[in-house]
Amino acid sequence: DAGVTQSPTHLIKTRGQHVTLRCSPISGHKSVSWYQQVLGQGPQFIFQYYEKEERGRGNFPDRFSARQFPNYSSELNVNALLLGDSALYLCASSLDVGRVVVGEQFFGPGTRLTVL
Amino acid sequence: AQSVSQHNHHVILSEAASLELGCNYSYGGTVNLFWYVQYPGQHLQLLLKYFSGDPLVKGIKGFEAEFIKSKFSFNLRKPSVQWSDTAEYFCAMNPGNGQNFVFGPGTRLSVLP
């Protein structure tokens, strides 16, 4: 079975630009979460989507947005990029029942974003 | 506020030594607890998880963790580490109401052959 996939693998942008990161969950998983992992730190929660609805949002500015499509894939958008947005962006999917997380999250390989 | 702390930033051990990595969480209600491992160049992988029941949980590769509710702790243990255990270890919690995961800052484990 394919795991969680993310694209692109690496991305270099300049300040002020916007970026779109993509994620495909494991087949059958309806919940997708996004995390930012800065070098040397643990992942920080950005968003969680379930059945195309936002279920949770972390402490990130409005420049960060996301959406989930009918096939449960997801996009993370970041506008007006700052140098501090440079990080590994992780996507995770989980097999949830209803609106409650019941299991572990399976992580993708991440997208390494560098903002110059 | 929900948070997870990990006691050690970097642990260095020789092969066959015993391992214990500390993890404490801050949350007043029911929690689900996890340990994830990130081997060099690889994805985050689940080592073990605690949802309810026996507070001593066993995971993959000989790892185990004990949930002590009174201490808000979920320490990871392994009786004898191997060089291949060299990795970054993350403790995480998920509040029982099904909201987001909160990760600790991670502990880097280096096992010397």
PDB file of C-alpha atoms in Angstrom:
ATOM      1  CA  ASP A   1       0.000   0.000   0.000  1.00  0.00           C
ATOM      2  CA  ALA A   2       1.227   3.492  -0.767  1.00  0.00           C
ATOM      3  CA  GLY A   3       1.855   5.638   2.241  1.00  0.00           C
ATOM      4  CA  VAL A   4       1.206   9.339   2.566  1.00  0.00           C
ATOM      5  CA  THR A   5       2.723  11.155  -0.382  1.00  0.00           C
ATOM      6  CA  GLN A   6       3.709  14.786  -0.596  1.00  0.00           C
ATOM      7  CA  SER A   7       4.846  17.029  -3.412  1.00  0.00           C
ATOM      8  CA  PRO A   8       7.117  18.652  -4.154  1.00  0.00           C
ATOM      9  CA  THR A   9      10.029  17.213  -2.198  1.00  0.00           C
ATOM     10  CA  HIS A  10      11.948  20.456  -2.109  1.00  0.00           C
ATOM     11  CA  LEU A  11      11.013  24.020  -2.915  1.00  0.00           C
ATOM     12  CA  ILE A  12      12.918  27.293  -2.955  1.00  0.00           C
ATOM     13  CA  LYS A  13      11.006  30.568  -2.876  1.00  0.00           C
ATOM     14  CA  THR A  14      11.779  34.198  -2.185  1.00  0.00           C
ATOM     15  CA  ARG A  15      10.219  36.450   0.399  1.00  0.00           C
ATOM     16  CA  GLY A  16       6.752  37.678  -0.505  1.00  0.00           C
ATOM     17  CA  GLN A  17       5.949  34.807  -2.831  1.00  0.00           C
ATOM     18  CA  HIS A  18       3.266  32.234  -2.190  1.00  0.00           C
ATOM     19  CA  VAL A  19       3.540  28.462  -2.172  1.00  0.00           C
ATOM     20  CA  THR A  20       1.210  25.486  -2.513  1.00  0.00           C
ATOM     21  CA  LEU A  21       2.111  22.139  -1.013  1.00  0.00           C
ATOM     22  CA  ARG A  22       0.209  18.966  -1.795  1.00  0.00           C
ATOM     23  CA  CYS A  23      -0.584  15.800   0.101  1.00  0.00           C
ATOM     24  CA  SER A  24      -2.288  12.521  -0.711  1.00  0.00           C
ATOM     25  CA  PRO A  25      -3.401  10.474   2.287  1.00  0.00           C
ATOM     26  CA  ILE A  26      -3.337   6.737   2.653  1.00  0.00           C
ATOM     27  CA  SER A  27      -6.250   5.142   0.825  1.00  0.00           C
ATOM     28  CA  GLY A  28      -9.289   5.071   3.109  1.00  0.00           C
ATOM     29  CA  HIS A  29      -8.043   7.803   5.420  1.00  0.00           C
ATOM     30  CA  LYS A  30     -10.382  10.778   5.565  1.00  0.00           C
ATOM     31  CA  SER A  31      -8.431  12.964   7.975  1.00  0.00           C
ATOM     32  CA  VAL A  32      -5.396  14.995   6.946  1.00  0.00           C
ATOM     33  CA  SER A  33      -3.232  17.150   9.184  1.00  0.00           C
ATOM     34  CA  TRP A  34      -0.443  19.581   8.375  1.00  0.00           C
ATOM     35  CA  TYR A  35       2.586  20.308  10.539  1.00  0.00           C
ATOM     36  CA  GLN A  36       5.567  22.637  10.347  1.00  0.00           C
ATOM     37  CA  GLN A  37       8.866  21.264  11.595  1.00  0.00           C
ATOM     38  CA  VAL A  38      11.626  23.789  12.029  1.00  0.00           C
ATOM     39  CA  LEU A  39      15.126  22.346  12.237  1.00  0.00           C
ATOM     40  CA  GLY A  40      15.840  21.055  15.720  1.00  0.00           C
ATOM     41  CA  GLN A  41      12.234  21.218  16.909  1.00  0.00           C
ATOM     42  CA  GLY A  42       9.224  18.960  17.017  1.00  0.00           C
ATOM     43  CA  PRO A  43       6.394  19.252  14.496  1.00  0.00           C
ATOM     44  CA  GLN A  44       3.989  22.122  15.161  1.00  0.00           C
ATOM     45  CA  PHE A  45       0.338  21.599  14.282  1.00  0.00           C
ATOM     46  CA  ILE A  46      -1.048  23.871  11.567  1.00  0.00           C
ATOM     47  CA  PHE A  47      -4.374  22.401  10.384  1.00  0.00           C
ATOM     48  CA  GLN A  48      -6.517  19.308  10.516  1.00  0.00           C
ATOM     49  CA  TYR A  49      -9.184  18.515   7.955  1.00  0.00           C
ATOM     50  CA  TYR A  50     -11.810  15.805   8.079  1.00  0.00           C
ATOM     51  CA  GLU A  51     -14.321  15.184   5.320  1.00  0.00           C
ATOM     52  CA  LYS A  52     -13.306  18.464   3.662  1.00  0.00           C
ATOM     53  CA  GLU A  53     -14.013  20.517   6.783  1.00  0.00           C
ATOM     54  CA  GLU A  54     -11.457  22.239   8.975  1.00  0.00           C
ATOM     55  CA  ARG A  55     -11.512  20.487  12.315  1.00  0.00           C
ATOM     56  CA  GLY A  56      -8.613  22.182  14.018  1.00  0.00           C
ATOM     57  CA  ARG A  57      -6.214  25.058  13.570  1.00  0.00           C
ATOM     58  CA  GLY A  58      -2.931  25.755  15.292  1.00  0.00           C
ATOM     59  CA  ASN A  59      -1.395  29.078  16.214  1.00  0.00           C
ATOM     60  CA  PHE A  60      -0.382  30.184  12.737  1.00  0.00           C
ATOM     61  CA  PRO A  61      -1.161  33.477  10.959  1.00  0.00           C
ATOM     62  CA  ASP A  62      -3.867  33.851   8.335  1.00  0.00           C
ATOM     63  CA  ARG A  63      -1.188  33.670   5.655  1.00  0.00           C
ATOM     64  CA  PHE A  64      -1.515  29.919   6.111  1.00  0.00           C
ATOM     65  CA  SER A  65      -4.574  28.252   4.628  1.00  0.00           C
ATOM     66  CA  ALA A  66      -5.529  24.784   3.543  1.00  0.00           C
ATOM     67  CA  ARG A  67      -8.264  22.807   1.952  1.00  0.00           C
ATOM     68  CA  GLN A  68      -9.253  19.193   1.421  1.00  0.00           C
ATOM     69  CA  PHE A  69     -10.669  17.825  -1.791  1.00  0.00           C
ATOM     70  CA  PRO A  70     -13.417  15.221  -2.361  1.00  0.00           C
ATOM     71  CA  ASN A  71     -10.744  12.542  -2.846  1.00  0.00           C
ATOM     72  CA  TYR A  72      -9.342  13.532   0.608  1.00  0.00           C
ATOM     73  CA  SER A  73      -6.108  14.924  -0.780  1.00  0.00           C
ATOM     74  CA  SER A  74      -5.124  18.276   0.610  1.00  0.00           C
ATOM     75  CA  GLU A  75      -3.280  21.471  -0.188  1.00  0.00           C
ATOM     76  CA  LEU A  76      -1.472  23.816   2.167  1.00  0.00           C
ATOM     77  CA  ASN A  77      -1.087  27.382   0.935  1.00  0.00           C
ATOM     78  CA  VAL A  78       1.223  29.972   2.407  1.00  0.00           C
ATOM     79  CA  ASN A  79       1.056  33.579   1.208  1.00  0.00           C
ATOM     80  CA  ALA A  80       3.541  36.432   1.592  1.00  0.00           C
ATOM     81  CA  LEU A  81       6.367  34.094   2.532  1.00  0.00           C
ATOM     82  CA  LEU A  82       8.765  35.125   5.268  1.00  0.00           C
ATOM     83  CA  LEU A  83      12.270  33.849   5.946  1.00  0.00           C
ATOM     84  CA  GLY A  84      10.903  32.220   9.089  1.00  0.00           C
ATOM     85  CA  ASP A  85       8.592  30.029   7.033  1.00  0.00           C
ATOM     86  CA  SER A  86      11.588  27.946   5.995  1.00  0.00           C
ATOM     87  CA  ALA A  87      10.890  24.511   7.396  1.00  0.00           C
ATOM     88  CA  LEU A  88       9.911  20.939   6.662  1.00  0.00           C
ATOM     89  CA  TYR A  89       6.162  20.765   6.104  1.00  0.00           C
ATOM     90  CA  LEU A  90       4.686  17.434   7.064  1.00  0.00           C
ATOM     91  CA  CYS A  91       1.365  15.943   6.132  1.00  0.00           C
ATOM     92  CA  ALA A  92      -0.210  13.162   8.148  1.00  0.00           C
ATOM     93  CA  SER A  93      -3.324  11.109   7.587  1.00  0.00           C
ATOM     94  CA  SER A  94      -5.354   9.086  10.036  1.00  0.00           C
ATOM     95  CA  LEU A  95      -8.249   6.676  10.036  1.00  0.00           C
ATOM     96  CA  ASP A  96     -10.884   8.446  12.046  1.00  0.00           C
ATOM     97  CA  VAL A  97     -14.403   7.478  12.975  1.00  0.00           C
ATOM     98  CA  GLY A  98     -16.815  10.343  12.854  1.00  0.00           C
ATOM     99  CA  ARG A  99     -15.127  13.493  14.058  1.00  0.00           C
ATOM    100  CA  VAL A 100     -12.842  11.944  16.650  1.00  0.00           C
ATOM    101  CA  VAL A 101      -9.275  10.847  16.129  1.00  0.00           C
ATOM    102  CA  VAL A 102      -9.133   7.168  16.993  1.00  0.00           C
ATOM    103  CA  GLY A 103      -5.764   6.136  15.757  1.00  0.00           C
ATOM    104  CA  GLU A 104      -2.244   7.069  15.017  1.00  0.00           C
ATOM    105  CA  GLN A 105      -1.211   9.542  12.410  1.00  0.00           C
ATOM    106  CA  PHE A 106       0.834   8.314   9.459  1.00  0.00           C
ATOM    107  CA  PHE A 107       3.329  10.838   8.209  1.00  0.00           C
ATOM    108  CA  GLY A 108       4.571  11.630   4.752  1.00  0.00           C
ATOM    109  CA  PRO A 109       8.191  12.432   3.887  1.00  0.00           C
ATOM    110  CA  GLY A 110       7.571  16.164   3.986  1.00  0.00           C
ATOM    111  CA  THR A 111       8.268  19.102   1.708  1.00  0.00           C
ATOM    112  CA  ARG A 112      11.416  21.056   2.481  1.00  0.00           C
ATOM    113  CA  LEU A 113      10.644  24.752   1.916  1.00  0.00           C
ATOM    114  CA  THR A 114      13.482  27.250   1.780  1.00  0.00           C
ATOM    115  CA  VAL A 115      12.625  30.940   1.690  1.00  0.00           C
ATOM    116  CA  LEU A 116      15.432  33.237   0.525  1.00  0.00           C
TER     117      LEU A 116
ATOM    118  CA  ALA B   1      -2.246  25.321  27.473  1.00  0.00           C
ATOM    119  CA  GLN B   2      -1.384  21.918  26.092  1.00  0.00           C
ATOM    120  CA  SER B   3       2.300  21.130  25.914  1.00  0.00           C
ATOM    121  CA  VAL B   4       4.765  18.266  25.845  1.00  0.00           C
ATOM    122  CA  SER B   5       8.257  18.447  27.276  1.00  0.00           C
ATOM    123  CA  GLN B   6      11.112  16.019  26.804  1.00  0.00           C
ATOM    124  CA  HIS B   7      13.834  15.903  29.388  1.00  0.00           C
ATOM    125  CA  ASN B   8      16.880  15.442  27.222  1.00  0.00           C
ATOM    126  CA  HIS B   9      17.933  17.186  24.048  1.00  0.00           C
ATOM    127  CA  HIS B  10      20.682  14.714  23.148  1.00  0.00           C
ATOM    128  CA  VAL B  11      21.476  11.334  24.689  1.00  0.00           C
ATOM    129  CA  ILE B  12      24.621   9.387  23.874  1.00  0.00           C
ATOM    130  CA  LEU B  13      24.834   5.708  24.796  1.00  0.00           C
ATOM    131  CA  SER B  14      26.989   2.730  24.009  1.00  0.00           C
ATOM    132  CA  GLU B  15      25.462  -0.357  22.461  1.00  0.00           C
ATOM    133  CA  ALA B  16      23.756  -2.668  24.991  1.00  0.00           C
ATOM    134  CA  ALA B  17      23.168   0.184  27.432  1.00  0.00           C
ATOM    135  CA  SER B  18      19.666   0.708  28.784  1.00  0.00           C
ATOM    136  CA  LEU B  19      17.621   3.653  27.596  1.00  0.00           C
ATOM    137  CA  GLU B  20      15.026   5.828  29.252  1.00  0.00           C
ATOM    138  CA  LEU B  21      13.751   8.999  27.594  1.00  0.00           C
ATOM    139  CA  GLY B  22      11.565  11.258  29.655  1.00  0.00           C
ATOM    140  CA  CYS B  23       8.322  12.828  28.491  1.00  0.00           C
ATOM    141  CA  ASN B  24       5.856  14.960  30.438  1.00  0.00           C
ATOM    142  CA  TYR B  25       2.658  16.490  29.174  1.00  0.00           C
ATOM    143  CA  SER B  26       0.456  19.317  30.328  1.00  0.00           C
ATOM    144  CA  TYR B  27      -3.271  18.748  29.949  1.00  0.00           C
ATOM    145  CA  GLY B  28      -6.010  18.318  32.519  1.00  0.00           C
ATOM    146  CA  GLY B  29      -8.193  15.789  30.749  1.00  0.00           C
ATOM    147  CA  THR B  30      -7.984  12.423  29.069  1.00  0.00           C
ATOM    148  CA  VAL B  31      -5.118  12.075  26.643  1.00  0.00           C
ATOM    149  CA  ASN B  32      -3.803   9.696  24.037  1.00  0.00           C
ATOM    150  CA  LEU B  33      -0.015   9.437  24.094  1.00  0.00           C
ATOM    151  CA  PHE B  34       2.475   8.456  21.426  1.00  0.00           C
ATOM    152  CA  TRP B  35       6.153   8.009  20.789  1.00  0.00           C
ATOM    153  CA  TYR B  36       7.343   8.577  17.238  1.00  0.00           C
ATOM    154  CA  VAL B  37      10.831   7.933  15.875  1.00  0.00           C
ATOM    155  CA  GLN B  38      12.555   9.600  12.955  1.00  0.00           C
ATOM    156  CA  TYR B  39      15.548   7.688  11.623  1.00  0.00           C
ATOM    157  CA  PRO B  40      18.039   9.706   9.581  1.00  0.00           C
ATOM    158  CA  GLY B  41      16.516  10.533   6.217  1.00  0.00           C
ATOM    159  CA  GLN B  42      13.236   8.750   6.940  1.00  0.00           C
ATOM    160  CA  HIS B  43       9.627   9.595   7.792  1.00  0.00           C
ATOM    161  CA  LEU B  44       8.275   9.887  11.289  1.00  0.00           C
ATOM    162  CA  GLN B  45       7.164   6.403  12.348  1.00  0.00           C
ATOM    163  CA  LEU B  46       5.036   5.319  15.260  1.00  0.00           C
ATOM    164  CA  LEU B  47       6.905   3.386  17.970  1.00  0.00           C
ATOM    165  CA  LEU B  48       4.010   2.882  20.358  1.00  0.00           C
ATOM    166  CA  LYS B  49       0.794   4.432  21.604  1.00  0.00           C
ATOM    167  CA  TYR B  50      -1.348   4.572  24.718  1.00  0.00           C
ATOM    168  CA  PHE B  51      -5.090   5.138  24.562  1.00  0.00           C
ATOM    169  CA  SER B  52      -6.393   3.408  27.686  1.00  0.00           C
ATOM    170  CA  GLY B  53      -6.004   0.237  29.743  1.00  0.00           C
ATOM    171  CA  ASP B  54      -2.649  -1.200  30.794  1.00  0.00           C
ATOM    172  CA  PRO B  55      -0.349   1.762  31.433  1.00  0.00           C
ATOM    173  CA  LEU B  56       2.660  -0.257  30.296  1.00  0.00           C
ATOM    174  CA  VAL B  57       2.608  -0.415  26.517  1.00  0.00           C
ATOM    175  CA  LYS B  58       4.911  -2.301  24.244  1.00  0.00           C
ATOM    176  CA  GLY B  59       5.891  -1.123  20.816  1.00  0.00           C
ATOM    177  CA  ILE B  60       8.055  -2.141  17.938  1.00  0.00           C
ATOM    178  CA  LYS B  61      11.763  -2.979  18.102  1.00  0.00           C
ATOM    179  CA  GLY B  62      11.709  -3.789  21.806  1.00  0.00           C
ATOM    180  CA  PHE B  63      10.576  -0.369  23.005  1.00  0.00           C
ATOM    181  CA  GLU B  64       8.076   0.118  25.797  1.00  0.00           C
ATOM    182  CA  ALA B  65       6.599   3.083  27.616  1.00  0.00           C
ATOM    183  CA  GLU B  66       4.829   3.574  30.916  1.00  0.00           C
ATOM    184  CA  PHE B  67       1.987   6.021  31.433  1.00  0.00           C
ATOM    185  CA  ILE B  68       1.964   7.436  34.962  1.00  0.00           C
ATOM    186  CA  LYS B  69      -1.119   9.604  35.230  1.00  0.00           C
ATOM    187  CA  SER B  70      -0.207  11.133  38.583  1.00  0.00           C
ATOM    188  CA  LYS B  71       3.075  12.368  37.149  1.00  0.00           C
ATOM    189  CA  PHE B  72       1.697  13.318  33.708  1.00  0.00           C
ATOM    190  CA  SER B  73       4.536  11.250  32.301  1.00  0.00           C
ATOM    191  CA  PHE B  74       5.003   8.786  29.458  1.00  0.00           C
ATOM    192  CA  ASN B  75       8.644   7.697  29.527  1.00  0.00           C
ATOM    193  CA  LEU B  76      10.134   5.547  26.795  1.00  0.00           C
ATOM    194  CA  ARG B  77      12.401   2.624  27.679  1.00  0.00           C
ATOM    195  CA  LYS B  78      14.500  -0.023  26.014  1.00  0.00           C
ATOM    196  CA  PRO B  79      16.626  -2.482  27.998  1.00  0.00           C
ATOM    197  CA  SER B  80      19.446  -2.754  25.460  1.00  0.00           C
ATOM    198  CA  VAL B  81      19.972  -0.277  22.636  1.00  0.00           C
ATOM    199  CA  GLN B  82      21.559  -1.021  19.286  1.00  0.00           C
ATOM    200  CA  TRP B  83      23.472   1.207  16.902  1.00  0.00           C
ATOM    201  CA  SER B  84      20.420   1.110  14.611  1.00  0.00           C
ATOM    202  CA  ASP B  85      18.371   2.904  17.298  1.00  0.00           C
ATOM    203  CA  THR B  86      20.244   6.110  16.510  1.00  0.00           C
ATOM    204  CA  ALA B  87      17.430   8.526  15.652  1.00  0.00           C
ATOM    205  CA  GLU B  88      15.313  11.432  16.843  1.00  0.00           C
ATOM    206  CA  TYR B  89      12.519  10.469  19.243  1.00  0.00           C
ATOM    207  CA  PHE B  90       9.371  12.537  19.664  1.00  0.00           C
ATOM    208  CA  CYS B  91       6.749  12.242  22.354  1.00  0.00           C
ATOM    209  CA  ALA B  92       3.272  13.453  21.366  1.00  0.00           C
ATOM    210  CA  MET B  93      -0.131  13.826  22.933  1.00  0.00           C
ATOM    211  CA  ASN B  94      -3.605  14.040  21.499  1.00  0.00           C
ATOM    212  CA  PRO B  95      -6.319  15.329  23.825  1.00  0.00           C
ATOM    213  CA  GLY B  96      -9.149  12.889  24.272  1.00  0.00           C
ATOM    214  CA  ASN B  97     -11.599  15.271  22.621  1.00  0.00           C
ATOM    215  CA  GLY B  98     -10.023  14.454  19.298  1.00  0.00           C
ATOM    216  CA  GLN B  99      -8.250  17.669  18.504  1.00  0.00           C
ATOM    217  CA  ASN B 100      -4.739  18.272  17.309  1.00  0.00           C
ATOM    218  CA  PHE B 101      -1.557  16.446  18.148  1.00  0.00           C
ATOM    219  CA  VAL B 102       1.019  18.253  20.272  1.00  0.00           C
ATOM    220  CA  PHE B 103       4.614  17.143  19.851  1.00  0.00           C
ATOM    221  CA  GLY B 104       7.537  17.540  22.184  1.00  0.00           C
ATOM    222  CA  PRO B 105      10.792  19.090  20.966  1.00  0.00           C
ATOM    223  CA  GLY B 106      12.426  15.709  20.426  1.00  0.00           C
ATOM    224  CA  THR B 107      15.415  13.860  21.880  1.00  0.00           C
ATOM    225  CA  ARG B 108      18.295  12.927  19.667  1.00  0.00           C
ATOM    226  CA  LEU B 109      19.700   9.508  20.531  1.00  0.00           C
ATOM    227  CA  SER B 110      23.175   8.571  19.384  1.00  0.00           C
ATOM    228  CA  VAL B 111      24.257   4.977  19.982  1.00  0.00           C
ATOM    229  CA  LEU B 112      27.967   4.333  19.706  1.00  0.00           C
ATOM    230  CA  PRO B 113      29.038   0.946  18.293  1.00  0.00           C
TER     231      PRO B 113
END
